[in-house]
Short mmCIF file of C-alpha atoms (C1' of nucleotides) in Angstrom, two decimals:
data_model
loop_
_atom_site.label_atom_id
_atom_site.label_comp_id
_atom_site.label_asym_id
_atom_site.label_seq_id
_atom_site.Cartn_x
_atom_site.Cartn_y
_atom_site.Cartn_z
CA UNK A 6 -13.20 37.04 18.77
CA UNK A 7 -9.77 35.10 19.81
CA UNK A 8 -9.46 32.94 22.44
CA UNK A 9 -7.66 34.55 25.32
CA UNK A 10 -10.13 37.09 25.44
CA UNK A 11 -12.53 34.84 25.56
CA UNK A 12 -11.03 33.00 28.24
CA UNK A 13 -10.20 36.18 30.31
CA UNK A 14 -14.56 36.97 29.66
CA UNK A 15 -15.19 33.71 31.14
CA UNK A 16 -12.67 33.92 34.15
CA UNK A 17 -15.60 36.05 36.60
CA UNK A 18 -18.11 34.97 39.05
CA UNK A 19 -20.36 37.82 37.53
CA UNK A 20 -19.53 37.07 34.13
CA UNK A 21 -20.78 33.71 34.58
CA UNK A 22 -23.74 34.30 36.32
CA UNK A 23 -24.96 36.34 33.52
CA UNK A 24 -23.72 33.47 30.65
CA UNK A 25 -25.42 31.18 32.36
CA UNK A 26 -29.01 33.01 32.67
CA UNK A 27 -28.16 34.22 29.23
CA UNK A 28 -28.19 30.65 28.56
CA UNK A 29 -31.78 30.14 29.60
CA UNK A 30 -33.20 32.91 28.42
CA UNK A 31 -32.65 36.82 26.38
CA UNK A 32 -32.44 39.40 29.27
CA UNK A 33 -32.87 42.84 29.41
CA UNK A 34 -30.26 44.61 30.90
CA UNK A 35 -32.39 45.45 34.00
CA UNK A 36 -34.20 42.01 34.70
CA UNK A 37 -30.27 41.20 34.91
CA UNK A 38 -29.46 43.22 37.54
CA UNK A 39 -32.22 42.41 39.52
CA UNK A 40 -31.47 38.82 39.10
CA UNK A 41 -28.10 38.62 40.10
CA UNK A 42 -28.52 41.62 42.76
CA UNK A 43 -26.07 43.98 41.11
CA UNK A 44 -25.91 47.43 40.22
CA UNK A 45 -26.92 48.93 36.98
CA UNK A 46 -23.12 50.21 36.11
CA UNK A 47 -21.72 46.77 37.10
CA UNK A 48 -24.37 45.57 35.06
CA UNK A 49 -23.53 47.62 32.02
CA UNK A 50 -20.20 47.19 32.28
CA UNK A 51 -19.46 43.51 32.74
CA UNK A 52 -22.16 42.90 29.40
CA UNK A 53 -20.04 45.40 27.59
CA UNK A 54 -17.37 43.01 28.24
CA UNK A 55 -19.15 39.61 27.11
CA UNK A 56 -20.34 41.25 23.87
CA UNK A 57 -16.60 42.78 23.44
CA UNK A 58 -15.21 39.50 23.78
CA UNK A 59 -18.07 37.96 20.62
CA UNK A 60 -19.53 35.96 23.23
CA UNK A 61 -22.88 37.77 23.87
CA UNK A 62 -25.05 40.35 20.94
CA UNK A 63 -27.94 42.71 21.86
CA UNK A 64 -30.80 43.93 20.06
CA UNK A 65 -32.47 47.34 21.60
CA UNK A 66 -36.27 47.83 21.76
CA UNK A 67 -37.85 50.71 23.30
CA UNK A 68 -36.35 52.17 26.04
CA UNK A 69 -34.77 48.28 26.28
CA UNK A 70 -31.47 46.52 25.74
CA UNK A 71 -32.03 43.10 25.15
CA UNK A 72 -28.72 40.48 25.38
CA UNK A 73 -28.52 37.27 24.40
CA UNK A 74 -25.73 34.60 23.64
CA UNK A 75 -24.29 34.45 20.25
CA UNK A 76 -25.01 31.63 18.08
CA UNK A 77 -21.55 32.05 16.02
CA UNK A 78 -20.00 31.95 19.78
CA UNK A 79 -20.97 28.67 20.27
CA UNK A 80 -20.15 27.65 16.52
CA UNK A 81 -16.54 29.01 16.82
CA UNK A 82 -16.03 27.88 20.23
CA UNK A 83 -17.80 24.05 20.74
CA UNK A 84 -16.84 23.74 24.07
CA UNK A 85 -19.02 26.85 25.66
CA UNK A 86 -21.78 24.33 24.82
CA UNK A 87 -21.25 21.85 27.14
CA UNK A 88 -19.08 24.31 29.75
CA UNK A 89 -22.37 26.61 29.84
CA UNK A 90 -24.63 23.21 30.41
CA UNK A 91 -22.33 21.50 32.55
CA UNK A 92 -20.03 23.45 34.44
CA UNK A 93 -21.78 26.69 35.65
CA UNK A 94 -24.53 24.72 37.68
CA UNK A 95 -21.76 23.73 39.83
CA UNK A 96 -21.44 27.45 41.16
CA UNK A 97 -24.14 27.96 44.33
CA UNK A 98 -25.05 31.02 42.69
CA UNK A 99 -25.84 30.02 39.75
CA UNK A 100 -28.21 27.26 41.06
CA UNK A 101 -29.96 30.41 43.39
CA UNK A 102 -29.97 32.57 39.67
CA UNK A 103 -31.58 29.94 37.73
CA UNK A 104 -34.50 29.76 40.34
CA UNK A 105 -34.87 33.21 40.89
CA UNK A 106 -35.36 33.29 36.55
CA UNK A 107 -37.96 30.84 36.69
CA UNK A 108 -39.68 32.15 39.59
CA UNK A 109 -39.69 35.86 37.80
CA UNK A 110 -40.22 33.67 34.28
CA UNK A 111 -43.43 31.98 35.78
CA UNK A 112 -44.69 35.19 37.36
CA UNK A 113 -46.02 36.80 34.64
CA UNK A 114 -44.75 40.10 35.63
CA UNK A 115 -42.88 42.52 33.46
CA UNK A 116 -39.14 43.93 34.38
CA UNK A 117 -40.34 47.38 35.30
CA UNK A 118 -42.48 45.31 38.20
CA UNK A 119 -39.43 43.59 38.82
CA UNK A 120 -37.32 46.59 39.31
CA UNK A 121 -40.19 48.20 41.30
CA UNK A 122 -39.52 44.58 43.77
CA UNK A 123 -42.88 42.93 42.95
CA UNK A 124 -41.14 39.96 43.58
CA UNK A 125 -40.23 38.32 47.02
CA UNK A 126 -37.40 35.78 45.86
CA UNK A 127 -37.68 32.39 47.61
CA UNK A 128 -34.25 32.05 48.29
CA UNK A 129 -32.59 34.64 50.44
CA UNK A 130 -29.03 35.73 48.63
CA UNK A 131 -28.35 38.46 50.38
CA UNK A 132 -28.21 36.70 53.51
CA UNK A 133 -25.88 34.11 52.62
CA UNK B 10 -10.25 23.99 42.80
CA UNK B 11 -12.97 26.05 41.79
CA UNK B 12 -14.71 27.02 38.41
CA UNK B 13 -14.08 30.36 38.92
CA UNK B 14 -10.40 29.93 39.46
CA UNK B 15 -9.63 27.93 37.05
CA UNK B 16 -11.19 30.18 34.12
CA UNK B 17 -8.95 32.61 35.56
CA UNK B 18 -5.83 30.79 34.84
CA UNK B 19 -7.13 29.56 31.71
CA UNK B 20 -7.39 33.85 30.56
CA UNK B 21 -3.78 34.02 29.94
CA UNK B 22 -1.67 33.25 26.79
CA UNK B 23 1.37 32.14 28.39
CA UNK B 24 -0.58 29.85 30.57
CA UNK B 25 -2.72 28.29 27.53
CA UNK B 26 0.42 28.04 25.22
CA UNK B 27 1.91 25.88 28.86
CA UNK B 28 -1.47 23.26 28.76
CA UNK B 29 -0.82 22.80 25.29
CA UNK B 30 2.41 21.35 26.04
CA UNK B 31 1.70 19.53 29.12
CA UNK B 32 -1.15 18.35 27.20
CA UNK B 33 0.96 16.35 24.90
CA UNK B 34 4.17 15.77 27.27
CA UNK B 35 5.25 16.11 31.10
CA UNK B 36 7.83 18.89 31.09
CA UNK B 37 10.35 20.37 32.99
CA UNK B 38 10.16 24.09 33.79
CA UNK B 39 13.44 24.62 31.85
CA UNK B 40 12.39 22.93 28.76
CA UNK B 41 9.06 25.47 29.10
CA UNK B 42 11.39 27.92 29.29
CA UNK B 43 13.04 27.04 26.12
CA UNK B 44 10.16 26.01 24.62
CA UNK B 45 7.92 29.22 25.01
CA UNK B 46 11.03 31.11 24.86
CA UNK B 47 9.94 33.03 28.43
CA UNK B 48 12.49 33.44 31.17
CA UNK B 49 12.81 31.38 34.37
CA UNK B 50 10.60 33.51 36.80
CA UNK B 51 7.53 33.98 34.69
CA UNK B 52 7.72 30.00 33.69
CA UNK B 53 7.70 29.47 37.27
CA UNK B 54 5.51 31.83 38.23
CA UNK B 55 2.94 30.38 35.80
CA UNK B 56 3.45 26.88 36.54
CA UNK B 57 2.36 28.25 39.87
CA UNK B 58 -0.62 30.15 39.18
CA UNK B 59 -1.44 26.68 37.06
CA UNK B 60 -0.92 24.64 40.15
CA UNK B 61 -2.76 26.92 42.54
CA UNK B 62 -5.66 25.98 39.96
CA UNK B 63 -5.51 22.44 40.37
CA UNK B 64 -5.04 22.51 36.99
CA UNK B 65 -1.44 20.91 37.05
CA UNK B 66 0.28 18.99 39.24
CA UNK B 67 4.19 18.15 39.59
CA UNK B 68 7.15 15.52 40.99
CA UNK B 69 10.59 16.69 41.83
CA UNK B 70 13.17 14.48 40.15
CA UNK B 71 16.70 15.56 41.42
CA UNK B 72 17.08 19.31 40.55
CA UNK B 73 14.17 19.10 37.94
CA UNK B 74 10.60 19.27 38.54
CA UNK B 75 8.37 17.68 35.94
CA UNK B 76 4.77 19.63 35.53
CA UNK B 77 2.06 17.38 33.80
CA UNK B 78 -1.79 17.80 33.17
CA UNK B 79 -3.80 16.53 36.77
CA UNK B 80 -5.60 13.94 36.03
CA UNK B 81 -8.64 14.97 38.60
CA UNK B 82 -8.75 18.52 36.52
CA UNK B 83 -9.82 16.90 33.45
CA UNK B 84 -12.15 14.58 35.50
CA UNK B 85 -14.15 17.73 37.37
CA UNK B 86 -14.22 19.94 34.26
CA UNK B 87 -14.92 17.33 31.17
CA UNK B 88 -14.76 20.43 28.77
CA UNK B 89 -11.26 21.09 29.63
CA UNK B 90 -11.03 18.00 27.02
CA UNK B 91 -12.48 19.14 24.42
CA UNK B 92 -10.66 22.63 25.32
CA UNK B 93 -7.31 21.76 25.35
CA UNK B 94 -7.64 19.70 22.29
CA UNK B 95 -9.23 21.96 19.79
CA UNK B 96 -9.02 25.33 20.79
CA UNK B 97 -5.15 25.51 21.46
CA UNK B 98 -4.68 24.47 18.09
CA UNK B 99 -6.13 27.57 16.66
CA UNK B 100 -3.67 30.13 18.23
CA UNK B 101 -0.73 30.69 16.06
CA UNK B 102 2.05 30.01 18.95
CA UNK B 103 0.42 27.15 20.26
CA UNK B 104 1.18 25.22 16.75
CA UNK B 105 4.52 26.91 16.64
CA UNK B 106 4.95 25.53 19.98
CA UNK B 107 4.19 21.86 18.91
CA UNK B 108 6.30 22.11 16.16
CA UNK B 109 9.30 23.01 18.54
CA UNK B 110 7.91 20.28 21.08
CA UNK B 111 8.31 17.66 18.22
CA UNK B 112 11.26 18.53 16.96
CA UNK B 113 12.92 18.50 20.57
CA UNK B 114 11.67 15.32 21.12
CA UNK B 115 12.68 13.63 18.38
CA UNK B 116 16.41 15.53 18.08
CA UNK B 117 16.55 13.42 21.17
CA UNK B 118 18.72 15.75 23.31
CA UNK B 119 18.29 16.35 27.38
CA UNK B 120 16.59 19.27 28.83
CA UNK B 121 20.69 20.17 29.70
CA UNK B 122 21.41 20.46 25.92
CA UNK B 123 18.05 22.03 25.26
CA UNK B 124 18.80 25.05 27.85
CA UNK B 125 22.73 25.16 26.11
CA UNK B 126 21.12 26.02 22.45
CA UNK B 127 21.88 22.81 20.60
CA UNK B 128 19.05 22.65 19.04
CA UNK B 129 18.01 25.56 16.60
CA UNK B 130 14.15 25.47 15.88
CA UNK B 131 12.90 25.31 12.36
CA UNK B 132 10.57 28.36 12.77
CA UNK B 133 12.05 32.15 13.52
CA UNK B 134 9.45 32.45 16.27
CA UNK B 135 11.24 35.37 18.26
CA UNK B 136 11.29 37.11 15.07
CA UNK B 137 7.07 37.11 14.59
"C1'" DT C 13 -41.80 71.21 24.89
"C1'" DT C 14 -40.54 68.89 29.74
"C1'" DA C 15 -40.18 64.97 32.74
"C1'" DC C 16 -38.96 60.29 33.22
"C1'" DT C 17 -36.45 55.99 32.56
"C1'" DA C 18 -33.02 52.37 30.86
"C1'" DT C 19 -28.60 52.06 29.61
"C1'" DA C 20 -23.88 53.60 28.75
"C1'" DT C 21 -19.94 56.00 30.12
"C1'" DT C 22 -16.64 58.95 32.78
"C1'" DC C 23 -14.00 59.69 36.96
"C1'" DG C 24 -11.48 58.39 40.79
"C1'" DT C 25 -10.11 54.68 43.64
"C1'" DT C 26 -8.88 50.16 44.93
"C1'" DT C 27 -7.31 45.69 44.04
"C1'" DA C 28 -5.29 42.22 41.20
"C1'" DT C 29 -2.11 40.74 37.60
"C1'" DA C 30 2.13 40.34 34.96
"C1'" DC C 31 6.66 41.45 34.56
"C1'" DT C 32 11.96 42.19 35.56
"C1'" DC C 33 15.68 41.82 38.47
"C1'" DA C 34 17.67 40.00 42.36
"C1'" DT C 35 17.96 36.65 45.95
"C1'" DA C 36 16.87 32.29 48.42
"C1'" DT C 37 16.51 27.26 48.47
"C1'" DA C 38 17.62 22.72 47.48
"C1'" DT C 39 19.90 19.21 44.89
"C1'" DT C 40 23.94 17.53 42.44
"C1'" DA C 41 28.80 17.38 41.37
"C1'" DT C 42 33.59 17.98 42.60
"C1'" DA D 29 33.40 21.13 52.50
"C1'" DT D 30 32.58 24.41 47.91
"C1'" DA D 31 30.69 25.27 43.36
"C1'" DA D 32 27.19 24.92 40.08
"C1'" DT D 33 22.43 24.47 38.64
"C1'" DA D 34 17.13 24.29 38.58
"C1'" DT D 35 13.51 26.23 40.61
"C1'" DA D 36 10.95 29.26 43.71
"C1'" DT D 37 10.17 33.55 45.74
"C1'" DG D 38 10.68 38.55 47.27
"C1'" DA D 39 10.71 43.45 46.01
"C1'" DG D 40 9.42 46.95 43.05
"C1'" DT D 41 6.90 48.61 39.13
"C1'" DA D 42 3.63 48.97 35.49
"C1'" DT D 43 -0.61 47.68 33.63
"C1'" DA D 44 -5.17 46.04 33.84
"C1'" DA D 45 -9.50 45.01 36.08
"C1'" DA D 46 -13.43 45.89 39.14
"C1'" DC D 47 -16.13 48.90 41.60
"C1'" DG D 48 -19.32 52.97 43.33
"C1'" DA D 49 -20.94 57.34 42.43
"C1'" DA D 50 -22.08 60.67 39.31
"C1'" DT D 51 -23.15 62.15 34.72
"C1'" DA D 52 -24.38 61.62 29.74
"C1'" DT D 53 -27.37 59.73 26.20
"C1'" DA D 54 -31.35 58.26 24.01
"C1'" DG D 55 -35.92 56.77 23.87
"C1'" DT D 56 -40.69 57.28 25.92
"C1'" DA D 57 -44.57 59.57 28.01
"C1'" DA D 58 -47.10 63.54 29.36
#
DNA sequence: TTACTATATTCGTTTATACTCATATATTAT
DNA sequence: ATAATATATGAGTATAAACGAATATAGTAA
């Protein structure tokens, strides 16, 4: 877990996206990709590279991989607690990814009805 | 000057080892040279990428031109801070670069004599 | 067993980044 | 004017990063 790679983890739009719902919430790997309208091997990928660079962990359940953020992230790096707060609501997206989570959140519905598009988003990302 | 950006520039070694200078003093691009023992196109190159950020800004004092830490970075980003303060000083070459910093300063010398060798540093840096 | 599904990974391609060496630019000194 | 110097930039190259499409893997369900 050094630095620069940290840094270099934290220096993408995606990247970010995902910290900050990651932030909110433990994901599954496909509630992410709906979320953030990405593809499963983007998805894979760019998670690989958070939990390579000690920022995110997983735990796997059932056919499941659930990612959250690290607690001994935060402790070795103080600042990702206030940049994570602070900083990412700033990015549009991240504002439109935070109500899409609490829209899926208060839904009730499970990821697989997510995948299966259950849910009509309020907001219209791909437009924009 | 955007978030995304500016993690971007942050994600490089060179380029954090540079903030932690400009973080304690406004420098010349040949005393970074000299400090960070990196040759003349990269330090300007960096300085660049840096500026392009918004993450440093400069003044052009006959041939020299002075890079410091922009004010209006630390003001939209409050972690940078935090950042710059404690995280630098856990890479290895950022301390070795204070310690050079210091001892330039107080040997007292111009950038001129810096560049000509005059001053041997107290660590063996480029042999690490 | 077979079929299905979530996730990871491989392959090939494209784009971005970092570097060295050489040259251009602009200021100072003579 | 010319020479010297600090800095920026162009050209070429090498390395890394990001992506889509396809395939592999592993767990679940029938």
């Amino acid at each position: 877990m050094d630095l620069v790679n940290v840094m270099k983890a934290l220096g993408d739009e995606t990247r970010l996206r995902m910290l900050n719902l990651l932030n909110k919430k433990e994901l599954c790997v496909c509630e992410i990709e709906e979320l953030l309208d990405i593809n499963q091997s983007n998805a894979s990928r760019h998670l690989n590279k958070l939990s390579s660079a000690g920022l995110v962990e997983y735990r796997k359940s059932a056919l499941y991989v659930y990612y959250k953020i690290k607690d001994e992230a935060t402790a070795q790096f103080p600042f990702l607690v206030s940049f994570l707060h602070d900083e990412t609501r700033k990015l549009t997206k991240c504002v439109l990814d935070e109500e899409r989570l609490n829209q899926y959140i208060d839904s009730g519905i499970t990821c697989d009805e997510l995948k299966d598009g259950r849910l009509c988003f309020k907001d219209n990302k791909e437009e924009q």
